[in-house]
Tab-separated table of C-alpha atoms and ligand atoms in Angstrom:
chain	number	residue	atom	x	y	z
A	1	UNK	CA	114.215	-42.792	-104.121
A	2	UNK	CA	116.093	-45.207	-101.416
A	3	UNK	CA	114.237	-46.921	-98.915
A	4	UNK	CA	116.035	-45.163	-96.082
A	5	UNK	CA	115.726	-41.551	-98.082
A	6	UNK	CA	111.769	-42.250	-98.195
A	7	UNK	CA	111.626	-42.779	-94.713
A	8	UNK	CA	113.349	-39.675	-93.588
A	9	UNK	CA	110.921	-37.595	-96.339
A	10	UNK	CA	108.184	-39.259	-93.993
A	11	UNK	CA	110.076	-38.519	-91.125
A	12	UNK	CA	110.074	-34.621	-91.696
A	13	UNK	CA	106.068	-34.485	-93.119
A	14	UNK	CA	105.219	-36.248	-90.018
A	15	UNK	CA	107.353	-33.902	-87.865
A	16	UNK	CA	106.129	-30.808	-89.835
A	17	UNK	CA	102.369	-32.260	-89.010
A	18	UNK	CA	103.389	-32.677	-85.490
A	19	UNK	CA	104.528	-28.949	-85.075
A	20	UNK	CA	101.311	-27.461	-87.222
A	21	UNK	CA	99.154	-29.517	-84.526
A	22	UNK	CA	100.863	-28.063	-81.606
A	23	UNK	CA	100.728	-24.597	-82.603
A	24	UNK	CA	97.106	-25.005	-83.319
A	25	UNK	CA	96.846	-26.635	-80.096
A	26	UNK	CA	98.700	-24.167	-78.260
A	27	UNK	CA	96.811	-21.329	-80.095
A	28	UNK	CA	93.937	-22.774	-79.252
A	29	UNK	CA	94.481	-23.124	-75.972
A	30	UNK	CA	95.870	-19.360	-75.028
A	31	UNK	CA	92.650	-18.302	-76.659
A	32	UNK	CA	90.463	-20.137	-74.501
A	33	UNK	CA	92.751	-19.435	-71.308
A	34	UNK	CA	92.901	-15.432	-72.824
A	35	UNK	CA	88.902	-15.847	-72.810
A	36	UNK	CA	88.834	-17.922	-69.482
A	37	UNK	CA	90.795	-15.421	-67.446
A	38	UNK	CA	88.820	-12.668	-69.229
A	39	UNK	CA	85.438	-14.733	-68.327
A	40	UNK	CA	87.188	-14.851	-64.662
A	41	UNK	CA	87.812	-11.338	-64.373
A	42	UNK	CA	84.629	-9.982	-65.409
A	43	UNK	CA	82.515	-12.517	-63.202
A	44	UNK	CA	84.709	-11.323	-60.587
A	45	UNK	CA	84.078	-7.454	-61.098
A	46	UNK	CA	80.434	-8.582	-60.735
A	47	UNK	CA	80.972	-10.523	-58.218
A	48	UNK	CA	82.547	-7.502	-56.407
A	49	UNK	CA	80.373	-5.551	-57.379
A	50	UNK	CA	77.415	-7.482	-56.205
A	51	UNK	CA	79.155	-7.864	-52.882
A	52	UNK	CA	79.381	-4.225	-52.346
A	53	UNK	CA	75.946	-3.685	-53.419
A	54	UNK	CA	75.233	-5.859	-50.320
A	55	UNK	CA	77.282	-4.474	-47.834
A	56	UNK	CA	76.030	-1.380	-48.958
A	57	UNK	CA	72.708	-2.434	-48.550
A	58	UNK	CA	73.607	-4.543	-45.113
A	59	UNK	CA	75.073	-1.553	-43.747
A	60	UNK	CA	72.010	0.432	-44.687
A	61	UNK	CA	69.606	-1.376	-42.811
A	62	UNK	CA	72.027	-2.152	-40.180
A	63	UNK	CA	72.305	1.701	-39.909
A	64	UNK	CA	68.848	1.788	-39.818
A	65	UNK	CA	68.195	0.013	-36.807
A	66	UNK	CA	71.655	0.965	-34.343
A	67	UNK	CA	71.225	4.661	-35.802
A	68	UNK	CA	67.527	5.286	-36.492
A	69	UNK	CA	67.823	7.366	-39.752
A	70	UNK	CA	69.782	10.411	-37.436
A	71	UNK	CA	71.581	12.191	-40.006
A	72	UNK	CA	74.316	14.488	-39.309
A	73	UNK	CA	73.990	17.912	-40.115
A	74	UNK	CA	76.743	20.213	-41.131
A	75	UNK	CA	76.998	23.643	-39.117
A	76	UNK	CA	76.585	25.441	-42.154
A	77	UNK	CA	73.493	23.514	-43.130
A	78	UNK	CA	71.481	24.623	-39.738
A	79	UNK	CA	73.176	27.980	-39.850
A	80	UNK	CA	71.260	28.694	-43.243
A	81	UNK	CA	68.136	26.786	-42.008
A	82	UNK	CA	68.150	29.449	-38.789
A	83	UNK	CA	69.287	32.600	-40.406
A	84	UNK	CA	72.627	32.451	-38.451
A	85	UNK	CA	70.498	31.371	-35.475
A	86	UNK	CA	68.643	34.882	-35.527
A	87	UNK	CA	66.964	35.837	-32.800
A	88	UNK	CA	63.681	36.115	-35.054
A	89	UNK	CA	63.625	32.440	-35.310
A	90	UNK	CA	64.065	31.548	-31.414
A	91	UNK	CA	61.762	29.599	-30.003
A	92	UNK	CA	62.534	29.251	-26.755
A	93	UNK	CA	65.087	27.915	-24.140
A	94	UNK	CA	64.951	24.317	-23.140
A	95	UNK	CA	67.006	23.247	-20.729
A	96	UNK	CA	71.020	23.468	-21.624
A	97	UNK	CA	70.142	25.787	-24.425
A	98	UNK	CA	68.653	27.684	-26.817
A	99	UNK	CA	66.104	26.261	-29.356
A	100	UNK	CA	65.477	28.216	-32.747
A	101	UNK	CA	62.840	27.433	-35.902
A	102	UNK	CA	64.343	26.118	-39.013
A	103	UNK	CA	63.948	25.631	-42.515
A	104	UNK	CA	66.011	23.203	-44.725
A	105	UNK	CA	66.317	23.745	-48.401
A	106	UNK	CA	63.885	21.604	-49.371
A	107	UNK	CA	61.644	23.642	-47.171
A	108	UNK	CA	61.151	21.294	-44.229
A	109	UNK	CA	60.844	22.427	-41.103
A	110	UNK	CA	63.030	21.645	-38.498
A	111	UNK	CA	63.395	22.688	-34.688
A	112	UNK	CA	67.125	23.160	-33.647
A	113	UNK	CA	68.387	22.989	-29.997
A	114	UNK	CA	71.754	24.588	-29.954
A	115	UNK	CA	73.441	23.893	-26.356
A	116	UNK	CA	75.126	26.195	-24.973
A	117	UNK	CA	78.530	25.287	-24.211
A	118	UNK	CA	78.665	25.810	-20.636
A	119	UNK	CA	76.266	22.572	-20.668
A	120	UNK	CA	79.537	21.085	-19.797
A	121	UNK	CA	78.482	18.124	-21.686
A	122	UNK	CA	81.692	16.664	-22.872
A	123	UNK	CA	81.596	15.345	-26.957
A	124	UNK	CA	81.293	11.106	-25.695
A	125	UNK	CA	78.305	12.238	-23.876
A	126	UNK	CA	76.458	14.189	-26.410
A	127	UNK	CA	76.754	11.407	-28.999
A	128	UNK	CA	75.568	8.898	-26.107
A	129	UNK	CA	72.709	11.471	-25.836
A	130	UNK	CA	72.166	11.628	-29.933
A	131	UNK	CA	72.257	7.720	-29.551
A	132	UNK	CA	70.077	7.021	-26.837
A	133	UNK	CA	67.623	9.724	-28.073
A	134	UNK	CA	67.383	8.052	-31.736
A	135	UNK	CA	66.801	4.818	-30.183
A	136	UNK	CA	63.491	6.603	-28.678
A	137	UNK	CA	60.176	6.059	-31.144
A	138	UNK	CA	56.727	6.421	-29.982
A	139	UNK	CA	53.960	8.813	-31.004
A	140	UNK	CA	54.564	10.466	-28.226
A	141	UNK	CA	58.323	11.539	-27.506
A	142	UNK	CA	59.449	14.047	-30.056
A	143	UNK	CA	61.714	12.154	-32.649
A	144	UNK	CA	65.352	13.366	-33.385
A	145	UNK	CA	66.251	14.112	-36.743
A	146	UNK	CA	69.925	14.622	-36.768
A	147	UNK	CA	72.319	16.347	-35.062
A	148	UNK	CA	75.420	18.432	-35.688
A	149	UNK	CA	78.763	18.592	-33.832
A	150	UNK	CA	81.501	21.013	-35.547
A	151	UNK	CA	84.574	22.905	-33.074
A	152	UNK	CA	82.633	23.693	-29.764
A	153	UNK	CA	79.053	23.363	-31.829
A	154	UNK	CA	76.710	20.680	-30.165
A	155	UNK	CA	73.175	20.824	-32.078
A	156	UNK	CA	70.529	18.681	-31.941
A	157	UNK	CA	68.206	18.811	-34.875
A	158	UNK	CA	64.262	17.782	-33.816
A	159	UNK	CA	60.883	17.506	-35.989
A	160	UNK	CA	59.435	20.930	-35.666
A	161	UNK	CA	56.257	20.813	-33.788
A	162	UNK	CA	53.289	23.345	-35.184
A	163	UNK	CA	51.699	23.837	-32.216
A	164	UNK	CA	53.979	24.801	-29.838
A	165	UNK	CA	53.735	23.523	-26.448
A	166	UNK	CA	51.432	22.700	-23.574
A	167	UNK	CA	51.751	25.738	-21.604
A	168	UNK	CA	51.176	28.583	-24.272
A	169	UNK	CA	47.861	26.861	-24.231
A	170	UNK	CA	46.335	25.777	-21.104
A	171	UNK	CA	47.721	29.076	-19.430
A	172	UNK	CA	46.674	31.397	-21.697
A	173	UNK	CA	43.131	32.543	-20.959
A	174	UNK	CA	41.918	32.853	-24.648
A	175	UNK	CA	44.402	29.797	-26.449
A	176	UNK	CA	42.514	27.864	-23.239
A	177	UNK	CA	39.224	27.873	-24.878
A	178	UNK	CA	40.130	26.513	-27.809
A	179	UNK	CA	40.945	23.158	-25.387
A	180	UNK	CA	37.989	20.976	-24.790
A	181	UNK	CA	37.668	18.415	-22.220
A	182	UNK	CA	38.249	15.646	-24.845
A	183	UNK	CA	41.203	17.383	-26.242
A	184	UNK	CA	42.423	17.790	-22.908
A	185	UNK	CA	41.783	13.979	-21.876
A	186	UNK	CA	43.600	12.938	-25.075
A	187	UNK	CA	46.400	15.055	-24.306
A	188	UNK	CA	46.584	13.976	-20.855
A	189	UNK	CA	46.846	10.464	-21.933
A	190	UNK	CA	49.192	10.975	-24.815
A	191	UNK	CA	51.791	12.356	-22.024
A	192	UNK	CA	51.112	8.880	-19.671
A	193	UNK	CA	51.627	6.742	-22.378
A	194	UNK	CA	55.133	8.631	-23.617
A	195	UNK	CA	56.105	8.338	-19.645
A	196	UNK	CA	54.749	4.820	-19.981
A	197	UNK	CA	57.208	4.125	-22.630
A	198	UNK	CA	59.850	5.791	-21.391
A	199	UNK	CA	59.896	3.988	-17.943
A	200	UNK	CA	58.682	0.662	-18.648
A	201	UNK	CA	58.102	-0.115	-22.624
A	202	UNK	CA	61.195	0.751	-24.258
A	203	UNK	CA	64.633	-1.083	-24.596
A	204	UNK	CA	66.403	1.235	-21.801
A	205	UNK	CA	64.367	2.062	-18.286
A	206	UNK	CA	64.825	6.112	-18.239
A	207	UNK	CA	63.585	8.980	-15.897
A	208	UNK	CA	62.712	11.995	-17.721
A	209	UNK	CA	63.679	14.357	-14.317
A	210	UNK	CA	62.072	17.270	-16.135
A	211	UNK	CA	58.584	16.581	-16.877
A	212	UNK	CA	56.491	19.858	-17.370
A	213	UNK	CA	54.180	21.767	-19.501
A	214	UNK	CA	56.459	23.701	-21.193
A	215	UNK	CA	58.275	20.171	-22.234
A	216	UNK	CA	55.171	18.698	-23.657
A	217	UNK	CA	54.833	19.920	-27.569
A	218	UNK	CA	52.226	19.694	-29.375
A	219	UNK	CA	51.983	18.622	-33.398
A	220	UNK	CA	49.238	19.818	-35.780
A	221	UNK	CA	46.463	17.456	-34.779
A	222	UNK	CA	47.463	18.315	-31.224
A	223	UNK	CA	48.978	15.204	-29.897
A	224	UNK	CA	51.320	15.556	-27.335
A	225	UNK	CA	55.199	14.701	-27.568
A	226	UNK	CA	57.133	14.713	-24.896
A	227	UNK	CA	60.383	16.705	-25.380
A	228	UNK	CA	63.436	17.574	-23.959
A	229	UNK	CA	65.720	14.448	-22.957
A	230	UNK	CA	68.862	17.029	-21.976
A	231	UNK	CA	68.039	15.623	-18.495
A	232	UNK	CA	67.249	11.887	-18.740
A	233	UNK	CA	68.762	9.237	-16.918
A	234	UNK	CA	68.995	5.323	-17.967
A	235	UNK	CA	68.828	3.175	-14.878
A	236	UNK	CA	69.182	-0.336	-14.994
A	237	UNK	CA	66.960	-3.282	-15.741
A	238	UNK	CA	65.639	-4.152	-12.192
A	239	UNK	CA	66.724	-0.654	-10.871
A	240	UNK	CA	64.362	1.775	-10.290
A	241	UNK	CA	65.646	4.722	-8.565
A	242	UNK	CA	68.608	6.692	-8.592
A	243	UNK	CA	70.602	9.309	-6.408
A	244	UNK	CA	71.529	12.550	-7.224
A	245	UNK	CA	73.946	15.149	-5.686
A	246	UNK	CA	72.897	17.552	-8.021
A	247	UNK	CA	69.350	17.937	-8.069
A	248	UNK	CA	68.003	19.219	-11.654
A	249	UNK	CA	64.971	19.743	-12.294
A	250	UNK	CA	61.901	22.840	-12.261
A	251	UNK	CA	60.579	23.633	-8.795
A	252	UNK	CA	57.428	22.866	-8.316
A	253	UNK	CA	57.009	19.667	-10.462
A	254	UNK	CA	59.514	18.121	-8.422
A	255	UNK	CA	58.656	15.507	-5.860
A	256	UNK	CA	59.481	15.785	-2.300
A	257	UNK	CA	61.991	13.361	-1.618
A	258	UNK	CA	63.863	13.778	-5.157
A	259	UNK	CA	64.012	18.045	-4.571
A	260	UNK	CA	65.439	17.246	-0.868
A	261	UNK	CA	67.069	13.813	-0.598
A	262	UNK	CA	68.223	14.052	-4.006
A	263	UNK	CA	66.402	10.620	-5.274
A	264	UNK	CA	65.041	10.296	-8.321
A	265	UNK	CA	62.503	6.867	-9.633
A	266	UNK	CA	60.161	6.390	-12.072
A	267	UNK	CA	57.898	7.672	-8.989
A	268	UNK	CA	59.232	11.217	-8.829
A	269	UNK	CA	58.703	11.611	-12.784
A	270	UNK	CA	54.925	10.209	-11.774
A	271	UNK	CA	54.843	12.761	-9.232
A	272	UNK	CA	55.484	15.070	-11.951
A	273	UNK	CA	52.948	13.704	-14.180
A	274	UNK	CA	49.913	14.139	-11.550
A	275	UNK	CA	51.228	18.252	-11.175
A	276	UNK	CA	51.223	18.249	-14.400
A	277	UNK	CA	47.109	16.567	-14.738
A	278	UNK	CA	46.326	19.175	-12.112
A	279	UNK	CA	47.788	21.859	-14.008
A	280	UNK	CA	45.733	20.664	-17.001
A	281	UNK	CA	42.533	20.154	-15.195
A	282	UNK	CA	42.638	23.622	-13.598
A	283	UNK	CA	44.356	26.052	-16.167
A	284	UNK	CA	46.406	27.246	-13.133
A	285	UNK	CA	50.265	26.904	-12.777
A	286	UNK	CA	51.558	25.366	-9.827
A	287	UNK	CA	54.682	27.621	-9.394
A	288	UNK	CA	53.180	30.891	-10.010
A	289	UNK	CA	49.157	30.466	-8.726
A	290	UNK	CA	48.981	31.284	-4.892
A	291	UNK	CA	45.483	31.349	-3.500
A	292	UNK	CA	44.564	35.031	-3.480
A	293	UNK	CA	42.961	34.397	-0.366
A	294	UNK	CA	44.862	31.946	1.944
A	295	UNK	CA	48.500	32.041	-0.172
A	296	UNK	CA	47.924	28.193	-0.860
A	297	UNK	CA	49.696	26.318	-3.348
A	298	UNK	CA	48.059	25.180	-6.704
A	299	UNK	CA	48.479	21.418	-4.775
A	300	UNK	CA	47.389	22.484	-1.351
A	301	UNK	CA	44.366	24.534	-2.714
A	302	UNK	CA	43.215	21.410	-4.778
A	303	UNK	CA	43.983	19.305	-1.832
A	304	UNK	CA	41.873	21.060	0.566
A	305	UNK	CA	39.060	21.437	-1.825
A	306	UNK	CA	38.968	17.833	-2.187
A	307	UNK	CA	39.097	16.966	1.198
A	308	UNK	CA	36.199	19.177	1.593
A	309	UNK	CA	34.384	17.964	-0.502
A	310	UNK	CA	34.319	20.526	-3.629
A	311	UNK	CA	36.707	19.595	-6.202
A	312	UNK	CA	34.637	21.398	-8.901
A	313	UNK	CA	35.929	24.548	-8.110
A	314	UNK	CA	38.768	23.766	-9.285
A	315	UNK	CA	38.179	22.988	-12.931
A	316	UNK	CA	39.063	25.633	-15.237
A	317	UNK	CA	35.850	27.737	-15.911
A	318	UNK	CA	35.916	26.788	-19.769
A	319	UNK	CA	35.318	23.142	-18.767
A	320	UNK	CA	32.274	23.712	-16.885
A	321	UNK	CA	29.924	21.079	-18.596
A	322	UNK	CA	27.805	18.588	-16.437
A	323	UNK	CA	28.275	15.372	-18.281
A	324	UNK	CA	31.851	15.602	-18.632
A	325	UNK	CA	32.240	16.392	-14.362
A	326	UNK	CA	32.366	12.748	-13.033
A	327	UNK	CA	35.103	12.617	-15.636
A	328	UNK	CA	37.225	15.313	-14.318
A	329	UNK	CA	36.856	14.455	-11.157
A	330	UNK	CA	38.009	11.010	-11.785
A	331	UNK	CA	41.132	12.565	-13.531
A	332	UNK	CA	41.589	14.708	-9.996
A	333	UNK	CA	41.877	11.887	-8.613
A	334	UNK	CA	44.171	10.121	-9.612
A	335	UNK	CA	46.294	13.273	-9.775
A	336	UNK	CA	46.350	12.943	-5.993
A	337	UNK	CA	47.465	9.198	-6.397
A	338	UNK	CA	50.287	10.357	-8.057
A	339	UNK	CA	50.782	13.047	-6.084
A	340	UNK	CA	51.355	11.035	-2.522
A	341	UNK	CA	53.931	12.479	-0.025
A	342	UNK	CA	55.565	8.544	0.173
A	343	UNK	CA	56.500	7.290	-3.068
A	344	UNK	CA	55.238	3.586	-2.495
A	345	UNK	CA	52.189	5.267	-2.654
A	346	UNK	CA	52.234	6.585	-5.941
A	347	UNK	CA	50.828	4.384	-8.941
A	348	UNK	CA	53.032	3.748	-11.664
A	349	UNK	CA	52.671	4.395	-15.250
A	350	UNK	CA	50.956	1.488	-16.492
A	351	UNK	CA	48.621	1.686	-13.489
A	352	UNK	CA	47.945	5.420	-14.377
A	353	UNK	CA	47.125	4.371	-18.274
A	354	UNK	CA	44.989	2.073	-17.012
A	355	UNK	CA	43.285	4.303	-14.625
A	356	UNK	CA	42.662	6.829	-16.726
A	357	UNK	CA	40.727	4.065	-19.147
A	358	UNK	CA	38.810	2.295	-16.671
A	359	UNK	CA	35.915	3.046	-14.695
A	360	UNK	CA	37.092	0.767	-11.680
A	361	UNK	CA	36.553	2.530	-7.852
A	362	UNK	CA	39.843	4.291	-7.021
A	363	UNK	CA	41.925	4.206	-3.770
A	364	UNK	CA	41.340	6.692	-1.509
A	365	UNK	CA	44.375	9.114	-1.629
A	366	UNK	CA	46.667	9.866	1.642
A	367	UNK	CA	47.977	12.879	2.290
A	368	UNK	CA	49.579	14.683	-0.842
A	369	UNK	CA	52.913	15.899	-0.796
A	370	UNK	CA	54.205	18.826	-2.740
A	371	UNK	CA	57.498	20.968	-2.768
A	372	UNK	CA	56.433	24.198	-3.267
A	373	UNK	CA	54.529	26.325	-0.637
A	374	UNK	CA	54.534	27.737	2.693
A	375	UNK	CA	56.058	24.296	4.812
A	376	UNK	CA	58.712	23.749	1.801
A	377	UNK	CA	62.122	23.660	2.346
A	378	UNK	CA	62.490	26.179	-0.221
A	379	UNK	CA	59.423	28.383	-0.480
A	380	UNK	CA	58.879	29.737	-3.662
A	381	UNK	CA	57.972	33.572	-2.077
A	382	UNK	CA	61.559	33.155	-0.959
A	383	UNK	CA	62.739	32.239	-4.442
A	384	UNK	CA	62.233	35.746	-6.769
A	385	UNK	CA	62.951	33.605	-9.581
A	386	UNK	CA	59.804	31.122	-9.111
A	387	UNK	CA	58.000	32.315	-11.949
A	388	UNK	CA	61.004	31.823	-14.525
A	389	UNK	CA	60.339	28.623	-16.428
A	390	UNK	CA	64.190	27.673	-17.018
A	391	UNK	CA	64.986	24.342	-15.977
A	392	UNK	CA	68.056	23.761	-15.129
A	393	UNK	CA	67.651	24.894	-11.643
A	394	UNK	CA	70.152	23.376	-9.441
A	395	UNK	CA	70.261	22.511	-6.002
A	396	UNK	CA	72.451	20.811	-3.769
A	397	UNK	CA	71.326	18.096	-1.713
A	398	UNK	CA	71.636	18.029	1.579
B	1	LIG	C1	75.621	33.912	-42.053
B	1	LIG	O1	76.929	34.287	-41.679
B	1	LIG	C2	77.874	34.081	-42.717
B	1	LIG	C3	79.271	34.373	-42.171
B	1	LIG	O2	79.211	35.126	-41.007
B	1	LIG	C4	77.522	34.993	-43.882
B	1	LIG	O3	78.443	34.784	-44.929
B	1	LIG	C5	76.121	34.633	-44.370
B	1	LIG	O4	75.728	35.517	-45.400
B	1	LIG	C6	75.121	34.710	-43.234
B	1	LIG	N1	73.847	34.183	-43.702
B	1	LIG	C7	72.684	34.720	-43.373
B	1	LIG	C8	71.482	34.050	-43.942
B	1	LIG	O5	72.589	35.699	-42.656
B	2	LIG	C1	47.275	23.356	-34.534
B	2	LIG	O1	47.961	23.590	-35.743
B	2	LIG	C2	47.199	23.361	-36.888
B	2	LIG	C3	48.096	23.556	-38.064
B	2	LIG	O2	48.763	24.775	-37.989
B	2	LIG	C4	46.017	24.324	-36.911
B	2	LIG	O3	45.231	24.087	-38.056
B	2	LIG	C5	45.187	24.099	-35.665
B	2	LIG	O4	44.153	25.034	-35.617
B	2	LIG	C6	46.048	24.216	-34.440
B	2	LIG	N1	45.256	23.832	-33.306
B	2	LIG	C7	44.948	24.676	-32.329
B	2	LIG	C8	44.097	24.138	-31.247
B	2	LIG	O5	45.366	25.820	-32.305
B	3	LIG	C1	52.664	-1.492	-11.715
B	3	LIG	O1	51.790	-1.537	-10.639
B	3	LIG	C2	50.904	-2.654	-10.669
B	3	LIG	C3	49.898	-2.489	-9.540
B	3	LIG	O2	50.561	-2.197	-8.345
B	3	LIG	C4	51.712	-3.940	-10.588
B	3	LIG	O3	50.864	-5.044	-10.657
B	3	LIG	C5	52.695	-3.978	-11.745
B	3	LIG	O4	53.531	-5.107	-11.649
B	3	LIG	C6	53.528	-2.724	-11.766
B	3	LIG	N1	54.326	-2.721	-12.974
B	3	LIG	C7	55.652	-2.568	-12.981
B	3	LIG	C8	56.324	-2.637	-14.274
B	3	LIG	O5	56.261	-2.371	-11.950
């Protein structure tokens, strides 16, 4: 073979070797960058994945705390729970509607406040209402549930309370026994420390406007929730009273300068709260009890009995028990604290929780002031429809 021939033969092997390596090479590499991008892709699915997991899971708990667990309810699910809202299952009418009995499927049981639709509560402030409601937990406000909105449907869905509320007990001669003066003191301070909540302890400042028997439930060990929100307002941080052209509310738990002037505080719902220890203390209703004798108020009676020196006749007869007297009468008391014609007088809640605990000398009340009765503005014997226990009663200010 010639020199030059031999070189070219070594040429081509060499070249041949050159292209085998390459191809392997290249092989090589498209399977690792086939695997790579494979690696890539599936890390990134997890990846994804995992990252939706955690919004998931952020949004969750974030849902949690701006929303409170309020689930929405479809019409058709609290249609079924109320047997087409039959009348079998009403319960009663709060203010701005009717509420039924419910039962879900899974056989919980629910209480369901259908408003009526001329509430004229337009749809941004019923979900402010849902909202501000869910944002409300303490043992002693009744806690939302859910609520359901669907065409001109506005339905708020509430824990279901077994024992009904205040009033079918304390005036109702025989369900009245059943409540001892310890079950009464307990319920008296479960209210105060709701109202405490609601007006000092809690994110928002807010008047109820509607305190009342009938708005106090009770659950199945008897402690009292305070119910009904339809009528709530939020004032500001430092603000502490409000003004009203339309005055809402139930006559004769009003206070005097909120059912004439039209201002409302965290003193008027106080005001409230001490009819509402009177009403407790002596079984008696303060719109419908008149003195058979004199035609006195459930407030003036008490007022003049005190000042006389015999608030014992007031108590209801089934608390008639000597050790427990000084107690009750203590409790009097500071009903008429909270009952005081100028609102500057009045204690507020905190005061009145820690009142009720202590054992402290009290102020001497001033003169009480009440809203119902013969010097009233509006006398209830003028006012045919004093006995009916619908709230919304509406009165302009003058
Ligand atoms: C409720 O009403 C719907 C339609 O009107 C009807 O189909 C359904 O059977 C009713 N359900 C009950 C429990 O009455
Ligand atoms: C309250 O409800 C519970 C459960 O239904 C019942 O056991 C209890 O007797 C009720 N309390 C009163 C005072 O009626
Ligand atoms: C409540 O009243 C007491 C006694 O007057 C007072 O010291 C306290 O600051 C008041 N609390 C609020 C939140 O206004």
């Amino acid at each position: 073979m010639p020199a030059s021939e031999q070189v070219n033969h070594k040429e081509e092997k060499d070249k041949q070797k050159m292209k085998v390596i390459v191809i392997v090479v290249v092989a090589i590499a498209v399977v690792f960058g086939v695997l790579l991008i494979l690696y890539c892709i599936s890390k990134r699915t997890n990846f994804r994945e995992k990252l939706e997991n955690n919004v998931m899971i952020d949004q969750n708990i974030e849902g949690q705390s701006e929303d409170m667990e309020v689930t929405f309810f479809t019409l058709a699910t609290v249609a079924t729970a109320t047997n087409n809202f039959s009348s079998n299952n009403k319960l009663g009418q709060g203010g701005f509607g009717l509420v039924y009995k419910g039962t879900l499927v899974d056989g919980k049981e629910i209480a369901v406040k259908r408003l009526s639709q001329s509430s004229g509560q337009g749809l941004n402030e019923f979900k402010n209402e849902v909202i501000l409601i869910a944002k409300l937990q303490h043992r002693n406000l009744v806690r939302l549930l859910g609520y359901c909105i669907e065409g001109d449907e506005k339905i708020l869905i509430y824990e279901y309370m077994l024992n009904g509320s205040l009033d079918s007990f304390i005036f109702d001669q025989t369900r009245a026994e059943v409540l001892g003066w310890s079950m009464r003191f307990n319920i008296i301070h479960g209210i105060a420390r709701g109202l405490l909540y609601l007006h000092e302890d809690s994110r928002l400042r807010i008047i109820h406007r509607d305190l009342k028997a009938s708005n106090v439930l009770l659950d199945s060990k008897m402690i009292p929730k305070i119910s009904d929100f339809g009528m709530a307002r939020i004032v500001g941080g430092d603000q502490t009273e409000g003004n009203t052209r339309r005055v809402v509310g139930t006559y004769g738990y009003m206070a005097p300068e909120y059912a004439i002037n039209g201002i409302f505080s965290v003193k008027s719902d106080v005001f409230s709260f001490g009819i509402l220890l009177l009403e407790i203390i002596s079984g008696k209703k303060n719109r419908a009890w008149f003195h058979p004798d004199h035609g006195l108020s459930l407030v003036e009676h008490a007022w003049k009995l005190w000042k006389e020196g015999r608030p014992l006749e007031l108590i209801d007869t089934c608390l008639e028990d000597a050790g427990i007297q000084s107690k009750i009468i203590r409790c009097l008391h500071i009903s008429f604290l909270c009952l005081q014609q100028h609102h500057d007088d009045r204690p507020n809640m905190s005061s009145v929780v820690m009142l009720l605990h202590s054992e402290g000398s009290l102020p001497e009340p001033k003169e009480v002031g009440f809203f119902v009765g013969k010097k009233s503005p509006s006398s209830s014997k003028n006012q045919p429809s004093s006995v009916n226990e619908i709230t919304n009663t509406v009165l302009e200010a003058r």
